[in-house]
Tab-separated table of C-alpha atoms in Angstrom:
chain	number	residue	atom	x	y	z
A	1	MET	CA	61.930	122.622	100.490
A	2	LEU	CA	62.366	119.581	102.756
A	3	GLU	CA	66.167	118.556	102.936
A	4	PHE	CA	66.240	116.110	105.846
A	5	LEU	CA	63.836	113.369	106.641
A	6	ASP	CA	64.389	110.856	109.415
A	7	ILE	CA	61.610	108.451	110.240
A	8	GLY	CA	63.794	105.518	111.199
A	9	ASN	CA	63.214	103.059	114.183
A	10	ASN	CA	59.504	103.024	113.974
A	11	HIS	CA	56.816	100.450	112.955
A	12	ILE	CA	55.949	101.686	109.474
A	13	ILE	CA	54.704	98.845	107.399
A	14	ASP	CA	54.612	99.871	103.684
A	15	ILE	CA	56.502	99.470	100.381
A	16	PHE	CA	59.408	101.690	99.699
A	17	PRO	CA	58.045	105.288	99.300
A	18	SER	CA	59.633	106.135	95.941
A	19	TRP	CA	57.104	108.996	95.651
A	20	LEU	CA	59.309	110.912	98.057
A	21	GLY	CA	61.609	111.356	95.035
A	22	ILE	CA	59.593	114.407	94.036
A	23	LEU	CA	61.148	116.347	96.909
A	24	LEU	CA	63.813	118.090	94.806
A	25	GLU	CA	65.760	119.497	97.752
A	26	LEU	CA	65.938	116.207	99.873
A	27	LYS	CA	69.523	115.386	100.818
A	28	VAL	CA	69.154	112.803	103.628
A	29	LEU	CA	66.534	110.056	103.823
A	30	ILE	CA	66.541	107.774	106.917
A	31	LEU	CA	64.091	104.867	106.742
A	32	GLN	CA	66.085	102.286	108.877
A	33	SER	CA	64.496	99.639	111.102
A	34	ASN	CA	60.944	99.737	109.946
A	35	GLY	CA	58.725	97.145	108.228
A	36	LEU	CA	59.246	98.182	104.660
A	37	TYR	CA	58.820	95.412	102.226
A	38	GLY	CA	58.458	94.505	98.508
A	39	PHE	CA	60.517	95.924	95.602
A	40	ILE	CA	61.867	99.334	94.751
A	41	GLY	CA	59.795	100.247	91.723
A	42	LYS	CA	61.219	101.000	88.432
A	43	LEU	CA	62.175	104.550	87.769
A	44	GLU	CA	59.565	106.804	86.080
A	45	THR	CA	60.090	109.609	83.703
A	46	ILE	CA	59.916	112.121	86.684
A	47	PRO	CA	63.388	112.763	88.248
A	48	ARG	CA	63.704	111.015	91.614
A	49	PHE	CA	65.909	112.378	94.522
A	50	PRO	CA	68.121	114.548	92.426
A	51	LYS	CA	69.991	115.955	95.442
A	52	LEU	CA	70.036	112.940	97.643
A	53	GLN	CA	73.438	112.367	99.422
A	54	VAL	CA	72.588	109.947	102.232
A	55	ILE	CA	70.075	107.082	101.995
A	56	ASP	CA	69.545	104.461	104.869
A	57	VAL	CA	66.929	101.740	104.385
A	58	SER	CA	68.855	99.264	106.554
A	59	ASN	CA	67.043	96.488	108.514
A	60	ASN	CA	63.876	96.332	106.506
A	61	ASN	CA	62.568	93.586	104.371
A	62	ILE	CA	62.984	95.039	100.920
A	63	ARG	CA	63.711	92.502	98.260
A	64	GLY	CA	64.647	92.316	94.472
A	65	LYS	CA	67.629	93.629	92.518
A	66	LEU	CA	69.486	96.728	93.430
A	67	PRO	CA	67.869	99.610	91.559
A	68	TYR	CA	70.734	100.744	89.382
A	69	GLU	CA	68.464	103.217	87.536
A	70	TYR	CA	68.257	105.313	90.710
A	71	PHE	CA	72.008	105.257	91.324
A	72	GLN	CA	72.562	106.387	87.726
A	73	ILE	CA	70.741	109.682	88.117
A	74	TRP	CA	71.739	110.637	91.714
A	75	LYS	CA	74.124	113.391	90.594
A	76	SER	CA	75.028	114.541	94.116
A	77	MET	CA	76.704	111.109	94.721
A	78	GLN	CA	78.789	111.618	91.447
A	79	SER	CA	80.405	115.016	91.971
A	80	PHE	CA	80.745	117.675	94.570
A	81	ASP	CA	82.074	121.210	94.989
A	82	ILE	CA	84.890	120.766	97.399
A	83	GLY	CA	84.953	124.465	97.917
A	84	ASN	CA	81.730	124.347	99.964
A	85	LEU	CA	83.006	122.746	103.143
A	86	MET	CA	80.078	123.266	105.607
A	87	TYR	CA	77.653	121.326	107.668
A	88	MET	CA	74.104	120.381	106.679
A	89	GLN	CA	71.612	122.706	108.568
A	90	ALA	CA	68.308	124.378	108.317
A	91	ASN	CA	68.208	128.053	108.361
A	92	ILE	CA	65.026	129.114	110.225
A	93	GLN	CA	63.232	132.392	109.238
A	94	MET	CA	64.869	135.568	110.663
A	95	GLN	CA	63.288	136.780	113.886
A	96	LYS	CA	63.637	140.035	115.776
A	97	TYR	CA	64.651	139.880	119.330
A	98	PRO	CA	64.402	143.059	121.578
A	99	SER	CA	67.923	142.611	123.093
A	100	ASN	CA	69.859	141.161	120.169
A	101	GLY	CA	68.029	142.532	117.165
A	102	TRP	CA	67.526	140.421	114.100
A	103	LEU	CA	68.878	136.813	114.286
A	104	MET	CA	68.600	133.913	111.916
A	105	PRO	CA	68.976	130.756	114.085
A	106	SER	CA	70.160	127.492	112.493
A	107	TYR	CA	69.411	123.915	113.164
A	108	ALA	CA	72.160	121.311	112.533
A	109	TYR	CA	70.878	118.068	111.123
A	110	SER	CA	72.098	114.855	112.930
A	111	MET	CA	71.679	111.055	112.278
A	112	THR	CA	72.826	107.610	113.257
A	113	LEU	CA	74.466	105.292	110.741
A	114	THR	CA	76.284	101.919	110.903
A	115	ASN	CA	79.619	102.981	109.620
A	116	LYS	CA	82.778	100.927	109.735
A	117	GLY	CA	80.818	98.170	111.540
A	118	ILE	CA	79.820	100.370	114.490
A	119	LYS	CA	76.587	102.427	115.074
A	120	THR	CA	77.967	105.977	114.703
A	121	GLU	CA	76.057	109.085	115.750
A	122	TYR	CA	76.702	112.217	113.682
A	123	SER	CA	75.756	115.208	115.685
A	124	ARG	CA	76.549	117.237	112.641
A	125	ILE	CA	76.657	116.103	108.983
A	126	GLN	CA	79.419	117.526	106.669
A	127	ASP	CA	77.846	118.930	103.430
A	128	PHE	CA	79.929	116.673	101.216
A	129	PHE	CA	79.213	113.393	103.134
A	130	VAL	CA	77.684	110.703	100.770
A	131	ALA	CA	76.635	107.348	102.006
A	132	ILE	CA	74.500	104.312	101.110
A	133	ASP	CA	73.261	101.903	103.651
A	134	LEU	CA	71.269	98.902	102.512
A	135	LEU	CA	72.224	96.499	105.415
A	136	GLY	CA	69.908	93.787	106.524
A	137	ASN	CA	67.456	93.419	103.507
A	138	LYS	CA	66.885	90.822	100.909
A	139	PHE	CA	68.456	92.407	97.924
A	140	GLU	CA	69.686	89.795	95.373
A	141	GLY	CA	71.557	89.617	92.023
A	142	GLU	CA	74.838	91.349	91.183
A	143	ILE	CA	76.312	94.629	92.278
A	144	PRO	CA	75.638	97.085	89.424
A	145	LYS	CA	78.763	98.152	87.562
A	146	ILE	CA	77.215	101.690	87.317
A	147	TRP	CA	77.978	102.184	91.054
A	148	GLY	CA	81.538	102.972	89.782
A	149	ASN	CA	79.982	106.531	88.812
A	150	LEU	CA	79.388	107.358	92.407
A	151	LYS	CA	82.680	109.082	92.666
A	152	VAL	CA	82.275	110.936	95.883
A	153	LEU	CA	80.672	108.101	97.861
A	154	HIS	CA	82.294	107.652	101.328
A	155	MET	CA	80.403	104.774	102.886
A	156	LEU	CA	78.709	101.706	101.261
A	157	ASN	CA	77.111	99.120	103.272
A	158	LEU	CA	75.532	96.119	101.438
A	159	SER	CA	75.924	93.496	104.160
A	160	ASN	CA	73.547	90.785	105.133
A	161	ASN	CA	71.720	90.533	101.803
A	162	ILE	CA	71.534	87.715	99.199
A	163	LEU	CA	73.866	89.293	96.648
A	164	THR	CA	75.623	87.030	94.160
A	165	SER	CA	78.156	87.290	91.333
A	166	PHE	CA	81.515	89.125	91.539
A	167	ILE	CA	82.740	92.403	92.965
A	168	PRO	CA	82.687	94.690	89.892
A	169	LEU	CA	86.030	96.374	88.986
A	170	SER	CA	84.270	99.650	88.849
A	171	LEU	CA	84.331	99.847	92.542
A	172	ALA	CA	88.001	100.453	92.300
A	173	THR	CA	87.141	103.993	90.811
A	174	LEU	CA	85.457	105.061	94.158
A	175	THR	CA	88.610	106.850	95.322
A	176	ASN	CA	86.811	108.658	98.195
A	177	LEU	CA	85.491	105.506	99.618
A	178	GLU	CA	86.333	105.053	103.351
A	179	SER	CA	84.059	102.150	104.423
A	180	LEU	CA	83.016	99.234	102.397
A	181	ASP	CA	81.007	96.333	103.832
A	182	LEU	CA	79.984	93.435	101.654
A	183	SER	CA	79.780	90.729	104.373
A	184	GLN	CA	77.092	88.119	104.769
A	185	ASN	CA	76.320	87.706	101.136
A	186	MET	CA	76.743	85.031	98.467
A	187	LEU	CA	79.351	86.954	96.440
A	188	VAL	CA	81.886	84.656	94.430
A	189	GLY	CA	85.255	84.955	92.661
A	190	GLU	CA	88.403	86.831	93.604
A	191	ILE	CA	88.737	90.103	95.372
A	192	PRO	CA	89.936	92.491	92.830
A	193	PRO	CA	93.547	93.503	93.296
A	194	GLN	CA	92.570	96.972	91.985
A	195	LEU	CA	90.886	97.700	95.278
A	196	VAL	CA	94.395	98.223	96.745
A	197	GLU	CA	94.276	101.599	95.063
A	198	LEU	CA	91.534	102.838	97.408
A	199	THR	CA	93.921	104.678	99.594
A	200	PHE	CA	91.220	106.227	101.792
A	201	LEU	CA	89.558	102.829	102.622
A	202	ALA	CA	89.858	102.532	106.508
A	203	PHE	CA	87.358	99.738	106.787
A	204	LEU	CA	86.658	96.565	104.656
A	205	ASN	CA	84.550	93.626	105.514
A	206	VAL	CA	84.036	90.824	103.051
A	207	ALA	CA	83.517	88.061	105.574
A	208	HIS	CA	81.126	85.141	105.048
A	209	ASN	CA	80.887	85.075	101.352
A	210	ASN	CA	82.327	82.530	98.827
A	211	PHE	CA	85.393	84.399	97.682
A	212	THR	CA	88.325	82.400	96.363
A	213	GLY	CA	92.012	82.915	95.527
A	214	PRO	CA	94.693	85.280	97.031
A	215	ILE	CA	93.883	88.319	99.088
A	216	PRO	CA	95.304	91.608	97.592
A	217	GLN	CA	98.340	92.824	99.263
A	218	GLY	CA	99.755	96.331	99.764
A	219	LYS	CA	98.659	99.862	100.990
A	220	GLN	CA	95.446	99.841	103.032
A	221	PHE	CA	94.944	95.973	102.680
A	222	LEU	CA	97.962	95.592	105.038
A	223	THR	CA	95.844	97.212	107.901
A	224	PHE	CA	92.961	94.776	107.652
A	225	GLN	CA	92.510	91.993	110.188
A	226	ASN	CA	91.556	88.333	109.831
A	227	ASN	CA	87.918	89.021	110.730
A	228	SER	CA	87.605	91.165	107.469
A	229	PHE	CA	88.040	87.815	105.433
A	230	ASP	CA	86.536	85.121	107.790
A	231	GLY	CA	84.084	82.604	106.482
A	232	ASN	CA	85.577	82.436	102.928
A	233	VAL	CA	87.173	78.917	102.921
A	234	GLU	CA	88.907	79.427	99.509
A	235	LEU	CA	90.606	82.608	100.372
A	236	CYS	CA	94.322	82.557	101.073
A	237	GLY	CA	97.292	84.905	101.963
A	238	SER	CA	97.903	87.409	104.566
A	239	PRO	CA	96.355	88.163	107.001
A	240	LEU	CA	94.995	84.641	106.953
A	241	SER	CA	97.100	81.708	108.142
A	242	LYS	CA	96.247	79.674	104.983
A	243	ARG	CA	99.008	80.280	102.365
A	244	CYS	CA	98.387	80.344	98.601
A	245	ALA	CA	99.545	77.264	96.714
A	246	ASN	CA	100.493	78.913	93.454
A	247	SER	CA	102.759	81.691	94.851
A	248	GLU	CA	104.370	82.642	98.021
A	249	HIS	CA	103.064	86.242	97.641
A	250	PRO	CA	99.664	86.978	96.265
A	251	PRO	CA	99.634	89.196	93.127
A	252	THR	CA	99.489	93.038	93.494
A	253	PRO	CA	98.611	95.465	90.799
A	254	THR	CA	101.510	96.533	88.639
A	255	SER	CA	102.677	99.940	89.650
A	256	ASN	CA	103.854	102.685	87.304
A	257	PHE	CA	107.285	102.419	88.931
A	258	GLU	CA	107.511	98.653	88.247
A	259	ALA	CA	106.362	99.110	84.603
A	260	LYS	CA	108.885	101.843	84.225
A	261	GLN	CA	111.453	99.781	85.717
A	262	GLY	CA	110.765	96.817	83.378
A	263	SER	CA	111.278	99.103	80.393
A	264	GLU	CA	114.357	100.990	81.450
A	265	PHE	CA	116.436	98.046	82.872
A	266	PRO	CA	116.363	95.336	80.336
A	267	PHE	CA	119.572	93.575	81.826
A	268	GLU	CA	117.621	91.692	84.520
A	269	PHE	CA	118.197	88.087	83.439
A	270	ASP	CA	116.609	84.977	85.090
A	271	TRP	CA	118.425	81.658	85.419
A	272	LYS	CA	117.129	80.384	82.078
A	273	VAL	CA	118.920	83.219	80.227
A	274	VAL	CA	122.113	82.575	82.122
A	275	VAL	CA	122.039	78.859	81.249
A	276	MET	CA	121.496	79.827	77.576
A	277	VAL	CA	124.375	82.256	77.475
A	278	TYR	CA	126.704	79.768	79.274
A	279	GLY	CA	125.666	76.991	76.821
A	280	CYS	CA	126.420	79.230	73.788
A	281	GLY	CA	129.789	80.253	75.262
A	282	PHE	CA	130.703	76.558	75.782
A	283	ILE	CA	129.918	75.603	72.159
A	284	VAL	CA	131.836	78.594	70.806
A	285	GLY	CA	134.796	77.836	73.071
A	286	VAL	CA	134.991	74.254	71.974
A	287	SER	CA	134.733	75.088	68.406
A	288	VAL	CA	137.510	77.710	68.632
A	289	GLY	CA	139.616	75.184	70.523
A	290	GLN	CA	139.209	72.668	67.870
A	291	ILE	CA	140.392	75.209	65.102
A	292	ILE	CA	143.434	75.989	67.127
A	293	ILE	CA	144.310	72.307	67.758
A	294	LYS	CA	143.978	71.591	64.043
A	295	ARG	CA	146.266	74.552	63.123
A	296	LYS	CA	148.898	73.389	65.599
A	297	SER	CA	148.679	69.855	64.269
A	298	SER	CA	149.073	71.139	60.725
A	299	GLY	CA	152.104	73.176	61.768
A	300	ARG	CA	153.735	70.143	63.297
A	301	PHE	CA	153.148	67.978	60.270
A	302	ILE	CA	154.665	70.682	58.041
A	303	ASN	CA	157.747	70.903	60.320
A	304	SER	CA	158.186	67.186	60.404
A	305	PHE	CA	157.834	67.022	56.677
A	306	ALA	CA	160.325	69.901	56.272
A	307	ILE	CA	162.958	68.093	58.527
A	308	GLY	CA	162.705	64.862	56.582
A	309	HIS	CA	163.052	66.531	53.124
A	310	PRO	CA	166.575	67.358	51.986
A	311	ALA	CA	165.642	70.887	51.154
A	312	GLY	CA	163.814	71.077	54.516
A	313	ARG	CA	166.969	70.149	56.416
A	314	VAL	CA	168.748	73.306	55.036
A	315	LYS	CA	165.861	75.442	56.047
A	316	TRP	CA	165.712	73.809	59.404
A	317	ARG	CA	169.386	74.271	59.987
A	318	ARG	CA	169.181	77.956	59.066
A	319	ARG	CA	166.342	78.286	61.520
A	320	GLN	CA	168.419	76.696	64.161
A	321	LYS	CA	171.193	79.113	63.436
C-alpha cells in the first residue's frame, strides 16, 4: 500500500531499483542525489509503477537511453480525473481519543524538486501534480516521441545529460506543461515553432545546446529572457541581439485566424500582381489607341477623297449647308 517513498540525499550506491515497480500504489518516488549508476533495465512483463506521478532520480550517475518503455505504460501521467482536486496524504488508522472520540489523522506528503530552475519545497503535493526530473545524469540519445502521450505532465527536467538529436514535435502536445528544462545537453536543429502553443509554459531553458535558426515568437515565448537561449551560437531572433539573416521576424505557426483570413480575403495583392495588372492595362490601352488612330486616319482619307471628287463636292457642300 506504499504511496510515497523518499530516500533522496543519501549515499546509496546501487543500480536503479526497477523492482520497486511492483508497488502498485506508489505515486511519488524520490531517489535524488545518491550514487545510483548503470542502466535502467528493460521493461519486463510485470507492470511497473502503474500509478507513478512523480519520479526524481536527479544528480545520480545513471546512463544509457531514456527508458521509453516505462513512460509508455505510466498511465497516471497520461490522464487524470480533474474532479478530484485534493492533496496527496496518508490516512492513518482510526484511533479513539477520550476527549474527542474517534479521529482519523492524516499526514500530508512533502518533497523538494528543482522546478523552474529553483529548488522548490512542496509542503503539500496536489493530487494531480505530475513531474519527471532526470537532471544531472548521463542519459544519451534522443528524446522519445512517445513522451507526447504524457498529457498531464506539469514539469520535465532533462538538463545536464548527454542527449542528442532534435526536440520531438510531440512535446507540443503537452498542453499542461509549466516547466521545460533541456539545458546542458547536445541537442541540435531548430526549436519547433509549435512549442508556442504551450500556453501554460512559464519556464523554458534550452541554453548550452547546439540549436540553430530562429527562436519562435509569440505567446509565452515573449516572456523568456536571454539566459533561456544562451550558449547556442547559431540561434537568432528575439530576445537575443543576433538577428536572423533570412527574415526580419522569425516564423510563427500559422493561426486559424490567419488561415481563415487568407481564404476569405483573396484581394490582397503584392507588388508583382500590381505590376502585371499595370502592364496588361498599358498594352490594352496602346492597342485601343492604335485602332482609334487608324479609324480617324481612314475617316480623314475618305473626307479628302470626297472633297476632290465632283460628286463629293456636292455632298460636302450639302454638309456645309
